[in-house]
Coordinates of C-alpha atoms in Angstrom, one line a residue:
Chain A
X28 CA 0.1 -0.1 -0.2
X29 CA 0.7 3.7 -0.3
X30 CA 2.3 5.4 2.8
X31 CA -1.2 7.2 3.6
X32 CA -2.0 5.0 6.7
X33 CA -3.7 8.1 8.0
X34 CA -6.8 7.4 6.3
X35 CA -8.5 4.5 7.7
X36 CA -9.3 1.4 5.4
X37 CA -12.9 0.6 4.4
X38 CA -12.2 -3.1 4.7
X39 CA -9.3 -4.7 6.1
X40 CA -8.7 -8.4 6.0
X41 CA -6.0 -9.6 8.4
X42 CA -4.5 -13.0 8.2
X43 CA -7.9 -14.8 7.3
X44 CA -7.7 -18.5 6.9
X45 CA -10.7 -20.8 6.1
X46 CA -10.7 -24.6 5.5
X47 CA -13.3 -26.9 4.3
X48 CA -12.3 -30.2 5.4
X49 CA -8.8 -30.7 4.4
X50 CA -9.1 -28.2 1.6
X51 CA -7.6 -24.8 2.7
X52 CA -9.6 -22.5 0.7
X53 CA -7.9 -19.4 2.3
X54 CA -4.3 -19.1 3.9
X55 CA -3.3 -16.3 5.8
X56 CA -4.9 -13.7 3.5
X57 CA -4.4 -9.8 4.2
X58 CA -5.6 -7.1 2.3
X59 CA -7.3 -3.8 2.5
X60 CA -10.2 -1.8 0.6
X61 CA -10.0 1.9 0.2
X62 CA -13.3 3.9 0.3
X63 CA -14.5 5.3 -2.8
X64 CA -12.4 3.2 -4.7
X65 CA -12.9 0.2 -7.3
X66 CA -10.9 -2.5 -5.9
X67 CA -10.1 -5.7 -8.3
X68 CA -9.6 -9.2 -7.1
X69 CA -8.0 -11.3 -9.6
X70 CA -6.7 -14.8 -9.6
X71 CA -7.2 -18.3 -11.4
X72 CA -10.1 -20.5 -10.8
X73 CA -9.9 -22.0 -7.2
X74 CA -7.6 -19.2 -6.1
X75 CA -10.1 -18.4 -3.4
X76 CA -11.6 -15.1 -4.6
X77 CA -15.2 -16.3 -4.1
X78 CA -14.6 -17.9 -0.9
X79 CA -12.9 -14.3 0.3
X80 CA -15.8 -12.5 -1.1
X81 CA -18.3 -15.0 0.7
X82 CA -16.3 -14.1 4.0
X83 CA -17.1 -10.4 3.4
X84 CA -20.7 -10.9 2.6
X85 CA -21.5 -13.1 5.5
X86 CA -21.9 -16.3 3.9
X87 CA -18.8 -18.0 5.2
X88 CA -17.0 -17.1 8.5
X89 CA -13.4 -17.4 8.8
X90 CA -11.8 -20.0 10.8
X91 CA -9.0 -17.5 11.9
X92 CA -8.0 -13.7 11.3
X93 CA -10.1 -10.7 11.5
X94 CA -12.2 -8.8 9.1
X95 CA -12.9 -5.1 9.9
X96 CA -15.3 -3.1 8.0
X97 CA -15.3 0.7 8.5
X98 CA -13.1 0.5 11.3
X99 CA -15.1 -2.1 13.2
X100 CA -14.6 -5.6 13.7
X101 CA -17.1 -7.5 11.5
X102 CA -18.8 -10.9 12.7
X103 CA -21.3 -11.5 10.0
X104 CA -23.0 -14.7 10.7
X105 CA -25.7 -13.9 7.7
X106 CA -25.8 -12.0 4.4
X107 CA -28.4 -10.1 6.2
X108 CA -25.8 -8.8 8.7
X109 CA -23.4 -8.0 6.1
X110 CA -26.2 -6.1 4.2
X111 CA -27.4 -4.1 7.4
X112 CA -23.8 -3.1 7.7
X113 CA -23.6 -1.7 4.4
X114 CA -22.1 -4.4 2.4
X115 CA -24.1 -5.3 -0.7
X116 CA -23.4 -8.3 -3.2
X117 CA -24.4 -8.5 -6.7
X118 CA -24.6 -12.2 -7.4
X119 CA -23.1 -14.1 -10.6
X120 CA -26.5 -15.6 -11.2
X121 CA -28.8 -12.3 -11.4
X122 CA -30.7 -12.9 -8.1
X123 CA -33.7 -11.3 -9.6
X124 CA -37.3 -12.7 -9.6
X125 CA -38.3 -12.8 -13.2
X126 CA -42.3 -12.3 -12.7
X127 CA -42.0 -9.3 -10.4
X128 CA -41.5 -5.9 -11.6
X129 CA -38.5 -4.1 -11.4
X130 CA -39.5 -1.9 -8.3
X131 CA -40.7 -5.0 -6.7
X132 CA -37.2 -6.6 -7.2
X133 CA -35.5 -3.5 -6.1
X134 CA -37.7 -3.6 -2.8
X135 CA -37.6 -7.1 -2.3
X136 CA -37.4 -7.9 1.5
X137 CA -37.2 -4.1 2.2
X138 CA -40.7 -3.1 1.2
X139 CA -42.0 0.5 2.4
X140 CA -45.1 -0.1 4.1
X141 CA -48.0 1.9 5.8
X142 CA -48.9 0.6 9.3
X143 CA -47.2 -2.0 11.4
X144 CA -47.1 -5.8 12.1
X145 CA -49.5 -7.9 10.0
X146 CA -51.6 -5.3 8.9
X147 CA -49.1 -3.4 7.2
X148 CA -50.1 -2.5 3.7
X149 CA -47.4 -1.9 1.0
X150 CA -46.9 1.8 0.1
X151 CA -46.7 0.8 -3.7
X152 CA -46.4 4.6 -5.0
X153 CA -43.7 5.4 -2.8
X154 CA -41.8 2.3 -3.9
X155 CA -42.4 3.2 -7.3
X156 CA -41.4 6.7 -7.1
X157 CA -38.2 5.8 -5.2
X158 CA -37.4 3.1 -7.7
X159 CA -37.7 5.4 -10.4
X160 CA -35.0 7.8 -8.6
X161 CA -32.7 4.9 -7.9
X162 CA -32.9 3.8 -11.5
X163 CA -32.5 7.3 -12.7
X164 CA -29.6 8.4 -10.4
X165 CA -27.6 5.8 -12.1
X166 CA -28.8 6.6 -15.5
X167 CA -29.9 2.8 -15.9
X168 CA -31.8 2.4 -19.0
X169 CA -34.8 0.2 -17.9
X170 CA -37.9 0.7 -20.3
X171 CA -40.1 1.2 -17.1
X172 CA -39.8 0.3 -13.2
X173 CA -43.4 -1.3 -13.7
X174 CA -42.3 -3.7 -16.1
X175 CA -41.5 -7.2 -15.1
X176 CA -37.9 -8.4 -15.1
X177 CA -38.8 -11.2 -17.4
X178 CA -39.1 -8.3 -20.3
X179 CA -35.6 -7.1 -19.6
X180 CA -32.4 -8.0 -21.5
X181 CA -29.3 -9.5 -19.5
X182 CA -27.6 -6.2 -19.4
X183 CA -30.8 -4.6 -18.1
X184 CA -31.2 -7.3 -15.4
X185 CA -27.5 -6.7 -14.0
X186 CA -28.2 -2.8 -14.2
X187 CA -31.1 -3.7 -12.0
X188 CA -29.0 -5.7 -9.7
X189 CA -26.4 -3.2 -9.4
X190 CA -29.0 -0.6 -8.7
X191 CA -30.6 -2.7 -6.0
X192 CA -27.2 -3.0 -4.4
X193 CA -26.1 0.5 -4.7
X194 CA -29.7 1.8 -3.7
X195 CA -29.6 1.3 0.1
X196 CA -27.1 3.6 1.2
X197 CA -24.2 0.6 0.9
X198 CA -20.9 1.5 1.6
X199 CA -19.3 -1.5 -0.4
X200 CA -20.7 -3.0 -3.4
X201 CA -19.2 -6.6 -4.1
X202 CA -19.4 -7.8 -7.7
X203 CA -18.8 -11.3 -8.9
X204 CA -17.9 -11.4 -12.4
X205 CA -20.9 -8.8 -13.4
X206 CA -20.2 -8.9 -17.3
X207 CA -19.3 -12.5 -17.7
X208 CA -22.9 -13.3 -19.2
X209 CA -23.2 -10.1 -21.4
X210 CA -22.5 -9.2 -24.9
X211 CA -20.1 -6.2 -25.8
X212 CA -22.3 -3.2 -25.6
X213 CA -23.9 -4.3 -22.4
X214 CA -20.7 -4.9 -20.9
X215 CA -19.6 -1.5 -21.6
X216 CA -22.8 -0.1 -20.3
X217 CA -22.6 -2.0 -16.9
X218 CA -19.0 -0.6 -16.8
X219 CA -20.1 3.0 -16.9
X220 CA -22.5 1.9 -14.3
X221 CA -19.7 0.7 -11.9
X222 CA -17.5 3.8 -12.6
X223 CA -20.6 5.7 -11.8
X224 CA -21.1 3.9 -8.2
X225 CA -17.4 5.0 -7.4
X226 CA -18.5 8.7 -8.7
X227 CA -21.3 8.4 -6.2
X228 CA -19.0 7.5 -3.2
X229 CA -19.5 3.7 -3.1
X230 CA -16.6 1.5 -2.7
X231 CA -16.7 -1.6 -5.3
X232 CA -15.0 -5.0 -5.2
X233 CA -14.9 -6.2 -8.6
X234 CA -14.0 -9.8 -9.1
X235 CA -13.2 -10.4 -12.8
X236 CA -11.2 -12.6 -15.3
X237 CA -11.1 -9.7 -17.9
X238 CA -7.7 -8.3 -17.4
X239 CA -8.5 -5.3 -19.8
X240 CA -11.7 -4.7 -17.8
X241 CA -9.6 -4.6 -14.6
X242 CA -7.0 -2.2 -15.9
X243 CA -10.1 0.0 -17.2
X244 CA -12.0 0.4 -14.0
X245 CA -10.1 -0.4 -10.9
X246 CA -7.8 1.8 -8.9
X247 CA -6.3 -1.3 -7.1
X248 CA -5.8 -4.8 -7.6
X249 CA -5.4 -7.6 -5.6
X250 CA -4.0 -10.9 -6.9
X251 CA -4.7 -14.3 -5.6
X252 CA -3.0 -17.6 -5.9
X253 CA -3.8 -20.8 -4.4
X254 CA -5.6 -19.6 -1.4
X255 CA -3.0 -16.8 -0.5
X256 CA -3.4 -13.1 -1.4
X257 CA 0.3 -12.8 -2.9
X258 CA 0.4 -9.2 -4.4
X259 CA -1.6 -5.7 -4.4
X260 CA -0.7 -3.2 -7.0
X261 CA -2.0 0.3 -7.7
X262 CA -3.4 0.1 -11.2
X263 CA -1.4 3.1 -12.4
X264 CA 1.9 1.3 -11.7
X265 CA 1.2 -1.9 -13.1
X266 CA 0.5 -3.6 -16.1
X267 CA -1.6 -6.2 -17.4
X268 CA 1.4 -8.5 -18.0
X269 CA 2.9 -8.0 -14.6
X270 CA -0.8 -9.2 -13.3
X271 CA -0.9 -12.2 -15.5
X272 CA 2.7 -13.1 -14.4
X273 CA 1.6 -12.8 -10.7
X274 CA -1.6 -14.7 -11.2
X275 CA 0.4 -17.6 -12.9
X276 CA 3.3 -17.3 -10.3
X277 CA 5.8 -16.7 -13.1
X278 CA 6.5 -13.5 -10.9
X279 CA 6.5 -13.8 -7.1
X280 CA 5.5 -10.5 -5.7
Chain B
X1 CA -23.8 8.4 -20.1
X2 CA -24.9 10.5 -23.2
X3 CA -23.8 7.8 -25.7
X4 CA -25.5 5.0 -23.9
X5 CA -29.0 6.4 -23.6
X6 CA -29.5 6.0 -27.4
X7 CA -31.9 3.0 -27.4
X8 CA -33.5 3.9 -24.1
X9 CA -37.3 4.3 -24.6
X10 CA -39.1 6.7 -22.3
X11 CA -41.3 4.7 -20.1
X12 CA -44.1 3.2 -22.6
X13 CA -47.7 3.4 -21.4
X14 CA -49.8 0.3 -20.9
X15 CA -50.4 -1.1 -24.2
X16 CA -53.6 0.0 -25.9
X17 CA -56.7 -2.3 -25.2
X18 CA -57.0 -3.1 -29.0
X19 CA -53.7 -4.3 -29.1
X20 CA -53.9 -6.3 -25.8
X21 CA -57.1 -8.0 -27.5
X22 CA -54.9 -9.2 -30.4
X23 CA -52.4 -10.8 -28.0
X24 CA -52.8 -14.5 -26.9
X25 CA -51.6 -13.8 -23.6
X26 CA -54.3 -11.5 -22.9
X27 CA -56.7 -14.4 -23.5
X28 CA -54.7 -17.0 -21.6
X29 CA -54.7 -14.5 -18.5
X30 CA -58.4 -14.3 -18.8
X31 CA -59.4 -17.8 -20.0
X32 CA -61.5 -18.4 -17.0
X33 CA -63.7 -15.2 -17.5
X34 CA -64.0 -16.2 -21.3
X35 CA -65.0 -19.6 -20.6
X36 CA -67.5 -18.4 -17.7
X37 CA -69.4 -16.1 -20.5
X38 CA -69.0 -18.7 -23.3
X39 CA -70.8 -21.3 -21.2
X40 CA -73.5 -19.0 -19.8
X41 CA -74.2 -18.2 -23.6
X42 CA -74.3 -21.9 -24.6
X43 CA -76.4 -23.2 -21.4
X44 CA -78.5 -20.1 -21.7
X45 CA -79.3 -21.0 -25.3
X46 CA -79.9 -24.8 -24.5
X47 CA -82.0 -24.1 -21.4
X48 CA -83.9 -20.8 -20.8
X49 CA -84.1 -21.6 -16.9
X50 CA -80.2 -21.5 -16.8
X51 CA -80.1 -17.8 -15.9
X52 CA -83.2 -17.9 -13.9
X53 CA -82.7 -16.3 -10.3
X54 CA -83.1 -19.5 -8.8
X55 CA -80.5 -21.3 -10.8
X56 CA -78.0 -18.6 -10.7
X57 CA -78.5 -18.3 -6.8
X58 CA -77.9 -21.9 -6.4
X59 CA -74.7 -22.0 -8.5
X60 CA -73.2 -19.4 -6.4
X61 CA -74.1 -21.2 -3.4
X62 CA -72.8 -24.5 -4.8
X63 CA -69.3 -22.5 -5.9
X64 CA -68.7 -21.4 -2.4
X65 CA -66.7 -24.2 -0.9
X66 CA -64.7 -24.6 -4.3
X67 CA -63.7 -20.9 -4.4
X68 CA -62.6 -21.1 -0.8
X69 CA -60.4 -24.2 -1.3
X70 CA -59.2 -22.9 -4.6
X71 CA -58.0 -19.8 -3.0
X72 CA -56.0 -21.8 -0.6
X73 CA -54.7 -23.7 -3.1
X74 CA -53.5 -20.9 -5.2
X75 CA -51.3 -19.9 -2.4
X76 CA -49.5 -23.1 -2.4
X77 CA -49.4 -23.4 -6.1
X78 CA -48.0 -19.7 -6.2
X79 CA -44.8 -21.0 -4.3
X80 CA -44.4 -23.6 -6.8
X81 CA -46.1 -26.4 -4.4
X82 CA -49.6 -28.2 -4.5
X83 CA -51.6 -29.3 -1.7
X84 CA -53.6 -32.4 -2.5
X85 CA -55.0 -32.8 1.1
X86 CA -57.7 -29.8 0.7
X87 CA -60.7 -31.8 0.3
X88 CA -59.4 -34.5 2.8
X89 CA -58.7 -31.9 5.4
X90 CA -62.1 -30.3 4.9
X91 CA -63.7 -33.7 5.5
X92 CA -61.8 -34.3 8.7
X93 CA -62.6 -30.8 9.9
X94 CA -66.1 -31.6 9.1
X95 CA -65.9 -34.6 11.0
X96 CA -64.4 -33.0 14.0
X97 CA -67.0 -30.2 13.9
X98 CA -69.7 -33.2 14.1
X99 CA -67.7 -35.1 16.8
X100 CA -67.7 -31.7 18.6
X101 CA -71.6 -31.1 18.0
X102 CA -72.5 -34.4 19.7
X103 CA -70.4 -33.8 22.6
X104 CA -72.5 -31.0 23.1
X105 CA -69.9 -28.3 22.5
X106 CA -71.4 -24.6 21.7
X107 CA -71.7 -23.9 17.9
X108 CA -68.9 -21.5 17.8
X109 CA -66.7 -23.9 19.6
X110 CA -67.6 -26.4 16.9
X111 CA -66.6 -24.1 14.4
X112 CA -63.3 -23.0 16.1
X113 CA -62.3 -26.7 16.3
X114 CA -63.0 -27.2 12.5
X115 CA -60.9 -24.2 11.6
X116 CA -58.1 -25.1 14.0
X117 CA -58.1 -28.7 12.7
X118 CA -57.5 -27.5 9.3
X119 CA -54.8 -25.1 10.6
X120 CA -53.1 -27.8 12.7
X121 CA -52.9 -30.0 9.3
X122 CA -51.9 -27.2 7.2
X123 CA -49.1 -26.3 9.3
X124 CA -48.0 -29.8 9.9
X125 CA -48.0 -30.2 6.0
X126 CA -45.9 -26.8 5.7
X127 CA -43.4 -27.8 8.3
X128 CA -42.8 -31.3 6.7
X129 CA -42.2 -29.8 3.3
X130 CA -39.9 -27.1 4.5
X131 CA -38.0 -28.5 7.5
X132 CA -38.2 -31.9 6.4
X133 CA -37.2 -31.3 2.8
X134 CA -39.7 -33.6 1.4
X135 CA -41.4 -32.6 -2.1
X136 CA -44.9 -30.9 -1.5
X137 CA -46.6 -33.6 -3.5
X138 CA -45.5 -36.6 -1.4
X139 CA -46.1 -34.8 1.9
X140 CA -49.7 -33.7 0.8
X141 CA -50.4 -37.0 -0.9
X142 CA -49.6 -38.8 2.6
X143 CA -51.7 -36.2 4.7
X144 CA -54.7 -36.7 2.1
X145 CA -54.9 -40.3 3.2
X146 CA -54.0 -39.6 6.6
X147 CA -57.0 -37.0 6.9
X148 CA -59.4 -39.4 5.1
X149 CA -58.4 -41.8 7.7
X150 CA -58.8 -39.5 10.8
X151 CA -62.2 -38.8 9.6
X152 CA -63.0 -42.2 9.5
X153 CA -61.9 -43.0 12.7
X154 CA -63.2 -40.1 14.4
X155 CA -66.7 -40.6 13.0
X156 CA -66.5 -44.2 13.1
X157 CA -67.5 -44.5 9.3
X158 CA -70.9 -42.9 9.8
X159 CA -72.3 -39.3 9.1
X160 CA -73.4 -37.4 12.2
X161 CA -76.5 -35.1 11.6
X162 CA -76.0 -31.5 12.6
X163 CA -79.3 -29.8 13.4
X164 CA -78.5 -26.1 13.9
X165 CA -81.1 -23.2 12.8
X166 CA -78.2 -21.0 12.6
X167 CA -76.3 -23.4 10.0
X168 CA -79.5 -23.9 8.3
X169 CA -80.2 -20.0 7.7
X170 CA -76.3 -19.4 7.0
X171 CA -76.7 -22.0 4.0
X172 CA -79.9 -21.2 2.7
X173 CA -80.3 -17.5 3.3
X174 CA -78.4 -14.6 2.0
X175 CA -78.8 -11.1 0.7
X176 CA -81.0 -11.5 -2.6
X177 CA -79.2 -13.2 -5.4
X178 CA -76.2 -14.0 -3.0
X179 CA -76.3 -16.8 -0.3
X180 CA -74.3 -16.1 3.0
X181 CA -71.8 -18.7 2.0
X182 CA -71.0 -17.2 -1.2
X183 CA -70.8 -13.8 0.2
X184 CA -68.2 -15.4 2.7
X185 CA -66.2 -16.7 -0.2
X186 CA -66.3 -13.2 -1.7
X187 CA -64.9 -11.7 1.5
X188 CA -62.3 -14.4 1.6
X189 CA -61.3 -13.4 -1.9
X190 CA -61.0 -9.9 -1.3
X191 CA -58.9 -10.3 1.8
X192 CA -56.8 -12.8 0.1
X193 CA -56.3 -10.6 -2.9
X194 CA -55.0 -7.8 -0.7
X195 CA -52.7 -10.2 1.1
X196 CA -51.4 -11.3 -2.1
X197 CA -50.9 -7.9 -3.7
X198 CA -50.6 -5.4 -0.8
X199 CA -48.5 -7.0 1.9
X200 CA -44.9 -7.9 2.3
X201 CA -46.0 -11.6 2.7
X202 CA -47.8 -11.8 -0.7
X203 CA -44.9 -10.4 -2.4
X204 CA -42.5 -12.9 -0.5
X205 CA -44.8 -15.7 -1.4
X206 CA -44.8 -14.7 -5.3
X207 CA -40.9 -14.3 -5.0
X208 CA -40.5 -17.3 -3.4
X209 CA -42.3 -19.3 -6.0
X210 CA -40.9 -17.3 -8.8
X211 CA -37.1 -17.7 -7.9
X212 CA -36.4 -19.5 -4.4
X213 CA -32.6 -18.5 -4.9
X214 CA -33.5 -14.8 -5.5
X215 CA -35.8 -14.9 -2.5
X216 CA -33.3 -16.4 -0.2
X217 CA -30.6 -14.1 -1.6
X218 CA -32.6 -11.2 -0.3
X219 CA -33.0 -12.6 2.9
X220 CA -36.6 -13.9 2.7
X221 CA -37.1 -17.5 4.6
X222 CA -38.5 -19.5 2.0
X223 CA -38.9 -22.1 4.8
X224 CA -41.4 -19.8 6.5
X225 CA -43.2 -18.8 3.5
X226 CA -43.8 -22.4 2.9
X227 CA -45.3 -23.1 6.3
X228 CA -47.3 -20.1 6.0
X229 CA -49.0 -20.9 2.6
X230 CA -49.9 -24.4 3.9
X231 CA -51.2 -23.2 7.0
X232 CA -53.3 -20.6 5.0
X233 CA -54.5 -23.5 2.8
X234 CA -55.4 -25.5 5.9
X235 CA -57.0 -22.9 7.6
X236 CA -59.5 -22.3 4.4
X237 CA -60.0 -26.1 4.4
X238 CA -61.3 -26.0 7.7
X239 CA -63.4 -23.1 7.1
X240 CA -64.9 -25.0 4.1
X241 CA -65.6 -28.0 6.3
X242 CA -68.0 -25.7 8.3
X243 CA -69.5 -24.7 5.0
X244 CA -69.7 -28.5 4.0
X245 CA -71.6 -29.3 7.4
X246 CA -73.8 -26.4 6.9
X247 CA -74.7 -27.4 3.3
X248 CA -75.6 -31.0 3.9
X249 CA -76.9 -30.7 7.5
X250 CA -74.5 -33.4 8.6
X251 CA -70.6 -34.1 8.8
X252 CA -69.8 -37.3 6.5
X253 CA -66.2 -39.0 6.7
X254 CA -66.9 -40.0 3.0
X255 CA -63.9 -38.8 0.8
X256 CA -64.4 -36.5 -1.7
X257 CA -61.4 -37.0 -4.2
X258 CA -62.9 -34.9 -6.9
X259 CA -63.1 -31.7 -4.7
X260 CA -59.2 -31.5 -4.6
X261 CA -58.8 -32.3 -8.2
X262 CA -61.1 -29.4 -8.9
X263 CA -59.2 -26.9 -6.9
X264 CA -56.2 -27.7 -8.9
X265 CA -58.4 -27.3 -12.0
X266 CA -59.7 -24.0 -10.9
X267 CA -56.5 -22.6 -10.2
X268 CA -55.0 -23.5 -13.5
X269 CA -58.2 -22.2 -15.4
X270 CA -57.8 -19.2 -13.4
X271 CA -54.3 -18.6 -15.1
X272 CA -51.9 -19.3 -12.1
X273 CA -48.7 -20.9 -13.1
X274 CA -48.0 -24.4 -11.6
X275 CA -44.5 -23.6 -11.6
X276 CA -45.2 -20.8 -9.0
X277 CA -44.5 -17.1 -8.8
X278 CA -47.3 -16.1 -10.8
X279 CA -50.7 -15.9 -9.3
X280 CA -54.2 -13.7 -8.9
X281 CA -57.0 -14.7 -6.7
X282 CA -59.9 -13.2 -9.2
X283 CA -58.7 -16.0 -11.9
X284 CA -59.1 -19.2 -9.5
X285 CA -62.3 -17.8 -8.4
X286 CA -63.5 -17.4 -11.8
X287 CA -62.2 -20.7 -12.4
X288 CA -64.2 -22.4 -9.7
X289 CA -67.4 -20.7 -10.9
X290 CA -66.7 -22.1 -14.6
X291 CA -66.5 -25.7 -13.0
X292 CA -69.6 -25.1 -11.0
X293 CA -71.5 -23.8 -14.0
X294 CA -70.4 -26.5 -16.1
X295 CA -71.7 -29.1 -13.9
X296 CA -74.8 -27.2 -13.2
X297 CA -75.5 -26.5 -16.9
X298 CA -74.9 -30.2 -18.0
X299 CA -77.4 -31.3 -15.3
X300 CA -79.8 -28.7 -16.4
X301 CA -79.3 -29.8 -20.0
X302 CA -80.1 -33.3 -19.2
X303 CA -76.6 -34.8 -19.9
X304 CA -75.9 -37.5 -17.6
X305 CA -73.7 -37.3 -14.7
X306 CA -71.4 -39.7 -15.9
X307 CA -70.4 -37.1 -18.6
X308 CA -69.5 -34.3 -16.1
X309 CA -65.8 -35.5 -14.9
X310 CA -65.1 -36.0 -18.9
X311 CA -66.2 -32.3 -19.5
X312 CA -64.4 -31.1 -16.2
X313 CA -61.3 -32.7 -17.9
X314 CA -61.6 -31.3 -21.3
X315 CA -62.1 -27.7 -20.0
X316 CA -59.1 -27.9 -17.9
X317 CA -56.9 -29.5 -20.6
X318 CA -57.9 -26.7 -23.1
X319 CA -57.3 -24.1 -20.4
X320 CA -53.6 -25.5 -20.1
X321 CA -53.4 -25.5 -23.9
X322 CA -54.3 -21.8 -23.8
X323 CA -51.8 -21.2 -21.1
X324 CA -48.9 -21.9 -23.3
X325 CA -49.4 -18.6 -25.0
X326 CA -49.2 -16.9 -21.6
X327 CA -45.3 -16.0 -21.8

């Protein structure tokens, strides 16, 4: 890292290890994420990227080591805990309900209601209005917030997922291969959306196999290999070739 | 973002009516209403007493139980499940009512017992499906048999006469054309419609049915939703048990297997996807009316009773065919 230890890290992972039976998925991983930056996490398949991300989003709990989020030790036992703390995850498999509308998906399990308890009635108008605002602040081109997700293209769906992740005052948005299933144009649009998130002050953790994309978008990159975090580079001070060499192990950090 | 908004259309208004009428999906969504109107025209043409005051009144009363059971079935099917035990639970609830009545319980207590019986059966169904991770079909097939058996045991295989002036009035009187039982069904339909479309629970039911993974990812407990929908179905089956006792003036342990199939048929006719995630309450209510009208009309026209299940089967399969256009 640079010498600016004064600014506190948004996320700091210290010596985190996690094993599944005899498989050591993570070994002494340490890395940090800065607020307001896009941080990329790269590595070969099975290097432990997804496992690490799941530790951050509350799906797994590390066996050893600490995760600090926003200065506080983070002990997330469910994804709900992580969400409440301000960590949103955009899942690889697009976690949207096709037969519900865009606004219903944006507010799924966070519905705005009138009244309390079992007699609470949905405030549809407020949710539609708010959904419209969320969609337009991110300049997402969705036909209408009242159309069902089934009618949207892959890119539009990904945009809605990202919009949902960004919408609820989240501090960190984790994206696992957000453009893997998209075409060229759609990828470009989603990339713009990711940059927009950074402009709006969200930190983004981006898992990607696309080095060109990492070089284009990220501010910092962490390289994982065989369960270890082997290197961290500022994007401005590295090249695609160096990252590839770090991933394959041709170059030791 | 200037360059990227090129193909972003402004929010389109709802498609014009004429355009909607040409869309086969529109007809698929409203198959039950179209069927209802079609059957009414045909039966009225064949027998002019079909639309007489008395006959319409009796159709509506006869439809009440099927409507209520179908609404319960709609909730289970909306989550991608199915409740094959509705009719048996109704029978068992009716027998519980009859048993309590002969024990000298007060009428309100008998009614509460019937509803609680349904509730317990539904909750057990839901718990076995959600926590035991047994397929819906298998669990409710088991409780179909269990409920029928319990009904036979409790009633010792014999019907119990229930003589109650209140129940008699309830099943025979009403406001004008609408019998009390039909009005009760309408009230339940309105309440469940609000629950399905205007509460968090309703949204979560549709989400859990449409995409369990997505629902779970947003923190919705699909297990709780499953338990809840089968409990709803059980409560409505228990309530139907009371209506059944009121209607025939007795509680009978005789199994009514066609009733369960008719609830599924009504739900399918109503345009509800058997895969879950898409449901209405109006649809299955109309579906239940279609099936009741079909049976009533065939009887009125003088077609042998033996042809009625055949006719129901044909109508349901036709509706399912139309449903292919739904997407």
